[in-house]
Backbone as a printed PyTorch tensor [residue, N CA C, xyz], in Angstrom:
tensor([[[130.3410,  41.8860, -39.1010],
         [129.2760,  42.1680, -37.7080],
         [127.8840,  42.7410, -38.5740]],

        [[126.8040,  42.1980, -38.3380],
         [125.7230,  42.2810, -38.9870],
         [124.9340,  43.4340, -38.5920]],

        [[124.6970,  44.4220, -39.1470],
         [123.9450,  45.7270, -38.5020],
         [122.8240,  45.3210, -37.7390]],

        [[122.2510,  45.6070, -36.5940],
         [121.2140,  45.6780, -35.7330],
         [120.0310,  46.3750, -36.2990]],

        [[119.2750,  46.3510, -36.3080],
         [118.1740,  47.4400, -36.4840],
         [118.4540,  48.4790, -35.4720]],

        [[118.0290,  49.9630, -35.7120],
         [118.1290,  51.1100, -34.9710],
         [117.7210,  50.8130, -33.5650]],

        [[116.5590,  50.4260, -33.4610],
         [115.6910,  50.8810, -32.1290],
         [116.9080,  49.4820, -31.3610]],

        [[117.3880,  48.5970, -31.8760],
         [118.1580,  48.1890, -30.8050],
         [119.3080,  48.5900, -30.2010]],

        [[119.8230,  49.6940, -30.3180],
         [120.9110,  50.8570, -29.9320],
         [120.5910,  51.8850, -28.6550]],

        [[118.9470,  51.5910, -28.5730],
         [118.4140,  52.1950, -27.5290],
         [118.3640,  51.8950, -26.1630]],

        [[118.3930,  50.3250, -26.1260],
         [118.5040,  49.5450, -24.7840],
         [119.6890,  49.5260, -23.3100]],

        [[119.4270,  48.5320, -23.0710],
         [120.4380,  48.2370, -22.5540],
         [121.5510,  47.5280, -22.7750]],

        [[121.5060,  46.9190, -24.3750],
         [122.4230,  46.3690, -24.7540],
         [122.8620,  46.6680, -25.9890]],

        [[123.3940,  48.1050, -26.1570],
         [123.5130,  48.4530, -27.1160],
         [124.8880,  47.4960, -28.4760]],

        [[124.9140,  48.0900, -29.5720],
         [125.5380,  47.6180, -30.5270],
         [127.3730,  47.9970, -30.1250]],

        [[128.3450,  47.4550, -30.7060],
         [129.4790,  48.3430, -30.3930],
         [129.7550,  49.1770, -31.3710]],

        [[129.4100,  49.2670, -32.2360],
         [128.7550,  50.8900, -32.9730],
         [128.2040,  51.7550, -32.2200]],

        [[127.6270,  51.6440, -31.6040],
         [126.4830,  52.4190, -31.0000],
         [127.3230,  52.9780, -30.0030]],

        [[127.8900,  52.1340, -28.8620],
         [128.7170,  52.2960, -27.9180],
         [130.0750,  53.3580, -28.5380]],

        [[130.7050,  52.9290, -29.7070],
         [131.6270,  53.8210, -29.8740],
         [130.5320,  55.4460, -30.1250]],

        [[129.7360,  55.3260, -30.5180],
         [129.3130,  56.5870, -31.3670],
         [128.7230,  57.1290, -30.2710]],

        [[128.2170,  56.6890, -28.8070],
         [127.9280,  57.4530, -27.2200],
         [129.3140,  57.8280, -26.6700]],

        [[130.4940,  57.2130, -26.9390],
         [131.9270,  57.6540, -26.4430],
         [132.6480,  58.9150, -27.1560]],

        [[132.1540,  58.7930, -28.4680],
         [132.7870,  59.8960, -29.4880],
         [134.1520,  58.7860, -29.9490]],

        [[133.6300,  57.7750, -30.2810],
         [135.1160,  57.1200, -31.0120],
         [134.7130,  56.7030, -32.1650]],

        [[135.6870,  56.1880, -33.0070],
         [135.2840,  55.5510, -34.5970],
         [134.9020,  54.4360, -34.0870]],

        [[133.8870,  53.6750, -34.6130],
         [134.1430,  52.2330, -34.7330],
         [135.1020,  50.5580, -34.5070]],

        [[136.1340,  51.4030, -35.7260],
         [137.2410,  50.7490, -36.3140],
         [138.0740,  50.8970, -34.5540]],

        [[138.8020,  52.1460, -34.3680],
         [139.3220,  52.3630, -33.7070],
         [138.4020,  51.9210, -31.5970]],

        [[137.4420,  51.9440, -31.5400],
         [136.5880,  51.5950, -30.6570],
         [136.9800,  50.0740, -30.1950]],

        [[136.8660,  48.8340, -31.3450],
         [137.1300,  47.7040, -31.1560],
         [138.4460,  47.5060, -30.4490]],

        [[139.7560,  48.0510, -31.2250],
         [140.9520,  47.9920, -30.8500],
         [140.9590,  48.1590, -29.1360]],

        [[140.0340,  49.7510, -29.0600],
         [140.7070,  49.9130, -27.5950],
         [140.0690,  49.5690, -26.4850]],

        [[138.6440,  48.9120, -27.0740],
         [137.4920,  47.8360, -26.0000],
         [138.7060,  46.5470, -25.5820]],

        [[139.3040,  46.0660, -26.5540],
         [140.2560,  44.8110, -26.4350],
         [141.2140,  45.2960, -24.7630]],

        [[141.9680,  46.3930, -25.1970],
         [142.8330,  47.2320, -24.3180],
         [142.3000,  47.0800, -23.0000]],

        [[141.2670,  48.2870, -22.6220],
         [140.3150,  48.5810, -22.0400],
         [139.6110,  47.6330, -21.1850]],

        [[139.0910,  46.6500, -21.9330],
         [139.0230,  44.8690, -21.2620],
         [139.7660,  44.0400, -19.5120]],

        [[141.1560,  44.4440, -20.2240],
         [142.0340,  44.4580, -19.2310],
         [141.7660,  45.1570, -18.0180]],

        [[141.9150,  46.1240, -18.2390],
         [141.5260,  47.0990, -17.4230],
         [140.1860,  47.2420, -16.1900]],

        [[138.7450,  46.3610, -17.0430],
         [137.9000,  46.3510, -16.2400],
         [136.5540,  46.6390, -16.9240]],

        [[136.8760,  46.9260, -17.9300],
         [135.7620,  47.4280, -18.7400],
         [134.6920,  46.1680, -19.3090]],

        [[133.5480,  46.4260, -18.8670],
         [132.5480,  45.4410, -19.1310],
         [132.9440,  44.1580, -21.0620]],

        [[132.7580,  42.8960, -20.0300],
         [132.8370,  42.2270, -21.6680],
         [131.4680,  41.8520, -22.6230]],

        [[131.7330,  42.1440, -22.9670],
         [130.2240,  41.1690, -24.2570],
         [129.7510,  40.1260, -23.6700]],

        [[128.8000,  40.3220, -22.9490],
         [127.8020,  39.1750, -22.7710],
         [127.4220,  38.1810, -23.8980]],

        [[128.2880,  37.2900, -23.4180],
         [127.7280,  36.1470, -24.2560],
         [125.5950,  35.8820, -24.9370]],

        [[125.1610,  35.8590, -23.9110],
         [123.8590,  35.7480, -24.0300],
         [123.1010,  37.0660, -24.8000]],

        [[123.6110,  38.1230, -24.2530],
         [122.8500,  39.4410, -25.1060],
         [123.7430,  39.6220, -26.1420]],

        [[125.2070,  39.1660, -26.4970],
         [125.8640,  39.7270, -27.4840],
         [126.0200,  41.1320, -27.4140]],

        [[126.0710,  41.8650, -26.2940],
         [126.3070,  43.3780, -26.1750],
         [127.3710,  43.2260, -24.6950]],

        [[127.4440,  44.7860, -24.5100],
         [127.9860,  45.1550, -23.5270],
         [126.6380,  45.9000, -22.8910]],

        [[127.0500,  45.3390, -21.5530],
         [125.7100,  45.9470, -20.5420],
         [125.8120,  47.6880, -20.6000]],

        [[125.3140,  48.7050, -20.8390],
         [125.7100,  49.7960, -20.6310],
         [125.7880,  50.6730, -19.6770]],

        [[124.9400,  50.1340, -18.2550],
         [124.9090,  50.8820, -17.1280],
         [126.5740,  50.5430, -16.6570]],

        [[126.8840,  49.1680, -16.9970],
         [128.0980,  48.5700, -16.2820],
         [129.1140,  49.0220, -17.3550]],

        [[128.7720,  49.6910, -18.5080],
         [130.6070,  50.5170, -19.0390],
         [129.8670,  51.9750, -18.5910]],

        [[129.0240,  52.5330, -18.4290],
         [128.9550,  53.9810, -17.7810],
         [129.8960,  54.0100, -16.3620]],

        [[129.5500,  52.8820, -15.5580],
         [130.0190,  52.6500, -14.2420],
         [131.9040,  52.3350, -14.2880]],

        [[131.8870,  51.7350, -15.3580],
         [134.0120,  51.2650, -15.8450],
         [134.0280,  52.9600, -15.7810]],

        [[133.5310,  53.6950, -16.6770],
         [134.2110,  55.0130, -16.6750],
         [134.2420,  56.2230, -15.4710]],

        [[132.8810,  55.6860, -14.9870],
         [132.5590,  56.6390, -13.7290],
         [134.0700,  56.1590, -12.6290]],

        [[134.0460,  55.0240, -12.4680],
         [135.4760,  54.5110, -11.7460],
         [136.5410,  54.9930, -12.1730]],

        [[136.7650,  54.3820, -13.1210],
         [137.9460,  54.8010, -13.8400],
         [138.3740,  56.4360, -13.7680]],

        [[137.4130,  57.6390, -13.6130],
         [137.9930,  59.0060, -13.5520],
         [138.0030,  58.9860, -12.0670]],

        [[136.8800,  58.2260, -10.8210],
         [137.0340,  58.8320,  -9.6370],
         [135.5570,  58.8680,  -9.5760]],

        [[134.7220,  59.2150, -10.4330],
         [133.4480,  59.8690, -10.1300],
         [132.4650,  58.9130,  -9.3810]],

        [[133.2660,  57.8760,  -9.0540],
         [132.4680,  57.1010,  -7.8280],
         [133.2670,  55.7680,  -7.4140]],

        [[132.6730,  55.6580,  -5.9000],
         [133.4460,  55.0410,  -4.7020],
         [132.5810,  54.3550,  -4.0320]],

        [[133.5570,  52.8930,  -3.3830],
         [132.7820,  52.4730,  -2.7110],
         [134.3140,  52.0180,  -1.4970]],

        [[133.7150,  52.4320,  -0.4580],
         [134.1120,  52.4660,   1.2450],
         [133.6910,  50.8700,   1.4790]],

        [[134.7440,  50.7330,   1.8590],
         [134.5560,  49.2350,   2.0280],
         [134.2100,  49.2230,   3.6710]],

        [[133.5410,  48.9230,   4.1880],
         [133.0690,  48.8440,   5.6200],
         [133.5710,  47.7410,   6.4860]],

        [[134.4880,  48.5150,   7.4660],
         [134.7100,  47.6490,   8.1590],
         [134.3900,  47.2050,  10.1430]],

        [[134.1770,  46.4060,  10.5950],
         [133.6780,  46.1150,  12.0280],
         [134.4660,  47.3550,  13.0370]],

        [[133.7540,  48.0380,  13.3910],
         [134.5740,  49.4450,  14.3380],
         [134.2570,  48.5760,  15.4770]],

        [[133.7540,  47.1760,  16.3200],
         [133.8850,  46.7290,  17.5730],
         [132.7270,  46.0510,  17.7620]],

        [[132.2160,  45.6510,  18.7840],
         [130.8920,  45.4970,  19.6410],
         [130.1810,  46.5170,  19.7160]],

        [[128.7530,  46.0780,  18.7990],
         [127.6070,  47.5480,  19.2910],
         [127.5130,  47.1080,  20.6380]],

        [[127.0440,  48.1940,  20.7710],
         [126.6920,  48.5310,  23.0180],
         [125.2220,  49.2200,  22.7240]],

        [[124.2050,  48.6460,  22.7800],
         [122.3370,  49.0580,  22.5480],
         [122.6970,  49.4890,  23.9380]],

        [[122.8330,  49.4570,  24.8610],
         [122.4650,  49.9320,  26.1590],
         [123.0770,  50.8520,  26.2810]],

        [[124.2350,  51.5960,  25.4490],
         [124.5800,  53.2330,  25.6940],
         [123.4400,  53.9590,  25.4120]],

        [[122.3570,  53.5880,  24.6450],
         [121.6900,  54.4900,  23.6190],
         [120.4450,  54.6870,  25.1490]]])
């Protein structure tokens, strides 16, 4: 994999080596781990941008460790605005 200019690692689509660094992983180990984690929902490399979307990567880890959750809303009955 060709080395990207350093400024490219500061944006929303950092290189795999930069993602490994941010996650305190060895870049070689990260490549193997990423394959396994993609099966669990880690965002895949965007084909157009050539990298993973960093906010989505953070979201994946937050969900994995229970730091974010989305409650599914369900209808609880017909609205009655005359009550007000």
